[in-house]
Short mmCIF file of N, CA and C in Angstrom, two decimals:
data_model
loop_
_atom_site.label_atom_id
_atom_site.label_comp_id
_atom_site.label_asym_id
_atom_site.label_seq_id
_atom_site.Cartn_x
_atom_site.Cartn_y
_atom_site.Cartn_z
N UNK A 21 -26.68 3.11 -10.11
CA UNK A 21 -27.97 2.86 -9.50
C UNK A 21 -27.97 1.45 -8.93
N UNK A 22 -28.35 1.08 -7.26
CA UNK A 22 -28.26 -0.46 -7.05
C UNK A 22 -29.19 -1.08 -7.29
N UNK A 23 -30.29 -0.36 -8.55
CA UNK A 23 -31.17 -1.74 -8.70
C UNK A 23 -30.84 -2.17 -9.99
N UNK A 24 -30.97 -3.36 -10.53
CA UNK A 24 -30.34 -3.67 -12.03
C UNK A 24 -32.06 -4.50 -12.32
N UNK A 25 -31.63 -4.19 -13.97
CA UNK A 25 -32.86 -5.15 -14.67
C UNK A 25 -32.51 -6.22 -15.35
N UNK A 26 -32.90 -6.92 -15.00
CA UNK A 26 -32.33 -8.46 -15.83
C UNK A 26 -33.39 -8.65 -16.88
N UNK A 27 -33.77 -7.89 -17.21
CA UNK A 27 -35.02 -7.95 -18.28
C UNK A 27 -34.26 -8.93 -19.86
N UNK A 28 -33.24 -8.70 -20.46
CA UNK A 28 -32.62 -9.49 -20.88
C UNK A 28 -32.34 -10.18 -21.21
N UNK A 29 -31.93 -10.65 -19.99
CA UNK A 29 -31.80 -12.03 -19.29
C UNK A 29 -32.81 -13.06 -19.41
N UNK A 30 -34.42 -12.27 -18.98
CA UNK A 30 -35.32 -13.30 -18.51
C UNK A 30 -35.78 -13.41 -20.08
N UNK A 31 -35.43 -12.50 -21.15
CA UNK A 31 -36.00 -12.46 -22.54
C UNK A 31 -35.03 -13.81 -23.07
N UNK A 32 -33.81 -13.54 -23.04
CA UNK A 32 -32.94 -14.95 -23.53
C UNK A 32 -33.93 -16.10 -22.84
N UNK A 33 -33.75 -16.29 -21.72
CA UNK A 33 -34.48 -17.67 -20.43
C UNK A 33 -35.60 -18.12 -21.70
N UNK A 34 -36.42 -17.07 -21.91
CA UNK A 34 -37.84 -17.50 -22.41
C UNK A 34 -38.09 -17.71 -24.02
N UNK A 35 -36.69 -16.93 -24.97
CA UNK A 35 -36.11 -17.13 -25.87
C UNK A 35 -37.21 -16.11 -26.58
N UNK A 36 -37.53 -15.05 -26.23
CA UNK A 36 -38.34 -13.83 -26.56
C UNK A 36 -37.74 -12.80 -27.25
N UNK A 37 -38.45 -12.32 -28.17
CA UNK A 37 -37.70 -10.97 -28.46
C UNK A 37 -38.33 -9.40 -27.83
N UNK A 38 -37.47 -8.41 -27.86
CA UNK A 38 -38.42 -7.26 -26.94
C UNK A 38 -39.44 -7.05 -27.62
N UNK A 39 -39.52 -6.60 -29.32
CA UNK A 39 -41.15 -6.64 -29.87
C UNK A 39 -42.18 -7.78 -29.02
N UNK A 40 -41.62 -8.91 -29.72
CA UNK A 40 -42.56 -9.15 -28.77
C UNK A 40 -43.59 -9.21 -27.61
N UNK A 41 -42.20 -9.15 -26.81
CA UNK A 41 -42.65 -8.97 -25.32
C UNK A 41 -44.01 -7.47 -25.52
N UNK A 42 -43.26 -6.48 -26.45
CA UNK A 42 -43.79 -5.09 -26.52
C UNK A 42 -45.41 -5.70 -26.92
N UNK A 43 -45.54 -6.42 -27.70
CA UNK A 43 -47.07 -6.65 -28.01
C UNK A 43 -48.02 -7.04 -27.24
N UNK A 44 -47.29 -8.50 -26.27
CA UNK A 44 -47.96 -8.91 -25.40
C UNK A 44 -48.13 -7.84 -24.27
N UNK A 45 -47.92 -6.87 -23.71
CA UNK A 45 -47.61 -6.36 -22.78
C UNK A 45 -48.16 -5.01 -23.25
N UNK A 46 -48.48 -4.49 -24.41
CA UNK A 46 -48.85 -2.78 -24.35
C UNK A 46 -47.75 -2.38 -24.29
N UNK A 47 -46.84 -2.49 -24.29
CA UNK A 47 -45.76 -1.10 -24.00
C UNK A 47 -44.87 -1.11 -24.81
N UNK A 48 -44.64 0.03 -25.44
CA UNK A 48 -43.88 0.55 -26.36
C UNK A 48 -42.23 0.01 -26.07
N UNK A 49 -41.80 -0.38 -27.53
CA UNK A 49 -40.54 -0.90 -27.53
C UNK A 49 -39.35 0.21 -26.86
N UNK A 50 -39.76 1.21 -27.39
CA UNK A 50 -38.49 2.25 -26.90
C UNK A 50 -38.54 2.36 -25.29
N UNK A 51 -40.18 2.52 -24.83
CA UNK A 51 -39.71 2.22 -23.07
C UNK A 51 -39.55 0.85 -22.26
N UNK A 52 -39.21 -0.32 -23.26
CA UNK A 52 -39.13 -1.36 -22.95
C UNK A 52 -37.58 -1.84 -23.12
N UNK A 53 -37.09 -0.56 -23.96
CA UNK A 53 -35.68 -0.42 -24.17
C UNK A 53 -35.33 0.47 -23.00
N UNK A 54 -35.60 1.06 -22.66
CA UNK A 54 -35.61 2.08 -21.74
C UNK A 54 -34.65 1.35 -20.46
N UNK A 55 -35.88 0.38 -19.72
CA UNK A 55 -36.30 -0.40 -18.66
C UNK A 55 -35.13 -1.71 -18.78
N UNK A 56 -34.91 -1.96 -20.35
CA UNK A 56 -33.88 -3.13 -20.26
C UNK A 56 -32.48 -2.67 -20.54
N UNK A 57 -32.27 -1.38 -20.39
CA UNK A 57 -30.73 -0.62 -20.37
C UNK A 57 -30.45 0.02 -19.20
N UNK A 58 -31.23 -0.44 -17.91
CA UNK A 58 -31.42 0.38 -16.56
C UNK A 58 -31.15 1.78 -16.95
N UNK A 59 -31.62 2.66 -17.71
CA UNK A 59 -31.83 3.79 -17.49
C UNK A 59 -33.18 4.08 -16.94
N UNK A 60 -34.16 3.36 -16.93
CA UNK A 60 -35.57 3.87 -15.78
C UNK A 60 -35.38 4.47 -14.81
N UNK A 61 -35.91 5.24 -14.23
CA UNK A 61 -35.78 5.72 -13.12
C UNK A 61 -37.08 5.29 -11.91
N UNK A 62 -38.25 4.70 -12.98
CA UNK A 62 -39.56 3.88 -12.20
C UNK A 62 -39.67 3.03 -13.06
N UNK A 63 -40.74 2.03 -12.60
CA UNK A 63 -41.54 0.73 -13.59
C UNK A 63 -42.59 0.99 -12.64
N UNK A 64 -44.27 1.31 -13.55
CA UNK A 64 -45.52 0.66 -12.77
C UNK A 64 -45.67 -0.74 -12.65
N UNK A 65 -46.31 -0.72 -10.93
CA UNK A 65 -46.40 -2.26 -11.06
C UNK A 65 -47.52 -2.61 -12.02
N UNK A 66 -48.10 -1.76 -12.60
CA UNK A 66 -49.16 -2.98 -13.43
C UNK A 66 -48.00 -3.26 -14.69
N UNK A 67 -47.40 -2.30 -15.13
CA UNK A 67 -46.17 -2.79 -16.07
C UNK A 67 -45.55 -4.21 -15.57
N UNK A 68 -44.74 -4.02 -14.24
CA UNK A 68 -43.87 -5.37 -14.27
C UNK A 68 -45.12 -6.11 -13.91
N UNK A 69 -46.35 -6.22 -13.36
CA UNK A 69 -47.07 -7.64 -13.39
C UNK A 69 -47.20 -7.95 -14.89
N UNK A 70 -47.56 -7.23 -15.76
CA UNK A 70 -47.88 -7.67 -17.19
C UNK A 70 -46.42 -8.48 -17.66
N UNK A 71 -45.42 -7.85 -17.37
CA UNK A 71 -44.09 -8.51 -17.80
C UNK A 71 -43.71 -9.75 -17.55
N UNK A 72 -43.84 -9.85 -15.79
CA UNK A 72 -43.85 -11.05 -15.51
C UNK A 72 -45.32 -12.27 -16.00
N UNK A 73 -46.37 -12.03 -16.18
CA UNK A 73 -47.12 -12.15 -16.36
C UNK A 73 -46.69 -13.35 -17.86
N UNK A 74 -46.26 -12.21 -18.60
CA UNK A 74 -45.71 -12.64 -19.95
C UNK A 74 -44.71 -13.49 -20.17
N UNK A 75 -43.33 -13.28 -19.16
CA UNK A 75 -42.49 -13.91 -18.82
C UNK A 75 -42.25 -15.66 -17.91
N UNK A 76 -44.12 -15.79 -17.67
CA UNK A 76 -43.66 -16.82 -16.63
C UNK A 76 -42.64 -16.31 -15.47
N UNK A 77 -42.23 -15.30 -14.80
CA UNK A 77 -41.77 -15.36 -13.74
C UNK A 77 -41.89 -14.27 -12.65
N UNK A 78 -41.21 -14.49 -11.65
CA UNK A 78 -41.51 -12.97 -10.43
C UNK A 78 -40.36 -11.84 -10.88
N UNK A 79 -41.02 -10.40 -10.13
CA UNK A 79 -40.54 -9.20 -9.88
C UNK A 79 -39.04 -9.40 -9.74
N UNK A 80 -38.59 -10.46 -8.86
CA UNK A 80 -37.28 -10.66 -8.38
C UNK A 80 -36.12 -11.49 -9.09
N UNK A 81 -36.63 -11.71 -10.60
CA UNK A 81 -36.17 -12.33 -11.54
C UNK A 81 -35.23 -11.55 -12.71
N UNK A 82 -36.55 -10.20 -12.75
CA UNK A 82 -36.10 -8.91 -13.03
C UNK A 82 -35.27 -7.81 -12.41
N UNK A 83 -36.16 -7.95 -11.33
CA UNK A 83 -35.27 -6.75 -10.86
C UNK A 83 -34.21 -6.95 -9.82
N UNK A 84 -32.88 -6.89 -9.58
CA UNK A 84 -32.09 -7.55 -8.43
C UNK A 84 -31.11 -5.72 -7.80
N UNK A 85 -30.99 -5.88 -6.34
CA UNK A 85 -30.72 -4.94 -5.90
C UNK A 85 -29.12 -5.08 -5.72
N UNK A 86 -28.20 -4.22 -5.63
CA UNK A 86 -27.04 -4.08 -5.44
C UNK A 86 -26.37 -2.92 -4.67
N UNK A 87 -25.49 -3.29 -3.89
CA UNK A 87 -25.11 -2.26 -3.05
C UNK A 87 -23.79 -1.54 -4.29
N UNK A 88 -24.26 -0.40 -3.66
CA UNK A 88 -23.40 0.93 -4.85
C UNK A 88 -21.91 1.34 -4.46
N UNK A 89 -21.46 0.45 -2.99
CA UNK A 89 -20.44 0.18 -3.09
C UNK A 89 -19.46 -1.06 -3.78
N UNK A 90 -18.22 -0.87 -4.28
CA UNK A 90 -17.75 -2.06 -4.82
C UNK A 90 -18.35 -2.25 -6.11
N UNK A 91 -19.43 -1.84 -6.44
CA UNK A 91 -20.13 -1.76 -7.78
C UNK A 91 -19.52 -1.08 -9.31
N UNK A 92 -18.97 -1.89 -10.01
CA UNK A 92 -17.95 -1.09 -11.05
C UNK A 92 -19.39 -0.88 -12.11
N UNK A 93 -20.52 -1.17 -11.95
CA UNK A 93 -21.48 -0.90 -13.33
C UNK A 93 -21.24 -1.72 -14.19
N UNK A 94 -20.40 -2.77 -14.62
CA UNK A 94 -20.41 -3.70 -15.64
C UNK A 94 -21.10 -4.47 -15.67
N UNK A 95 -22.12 -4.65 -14.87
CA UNK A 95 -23.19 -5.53 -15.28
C UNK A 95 -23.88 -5.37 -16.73
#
């Protein structure tokens, strides 16, 4: 899939854990696990505004696009 979630990422940055994040935000840990193993197939934006919201940062922090060529998935 060429979109990736750095959700992760921005959780290390902010030194968060996913419960957490899960409290501030309403949303259940397992689809917050979901969303941070790029298996999603959507995110509502009121979801990623609450995320970023929570996160201190933008949509584009999270989410980064990749072309699906040359792409081995080891991200």
């Amino acid at each position: 899939m060429p979109i990736i979630v750095n959700l992760d990422v921005m959780l290390a940055k902010r030194k968060m854990t996913l419960s957490q994040l899960s409290e501030q935000v309403d949303v259940t840990i397992a689809n917050l696990s979901i969303l941070k193993t790029n298996k999603a197939k959507a995110v509502r934006f009121t979801t990623l505004e609450a995320i970023c919201k929570s996160l201190d940062c933008q949509p584009g922090d999270i989410l980064e696009y990749t072309s699906e060529e040359g792409s081995c998935g080891t991200r």
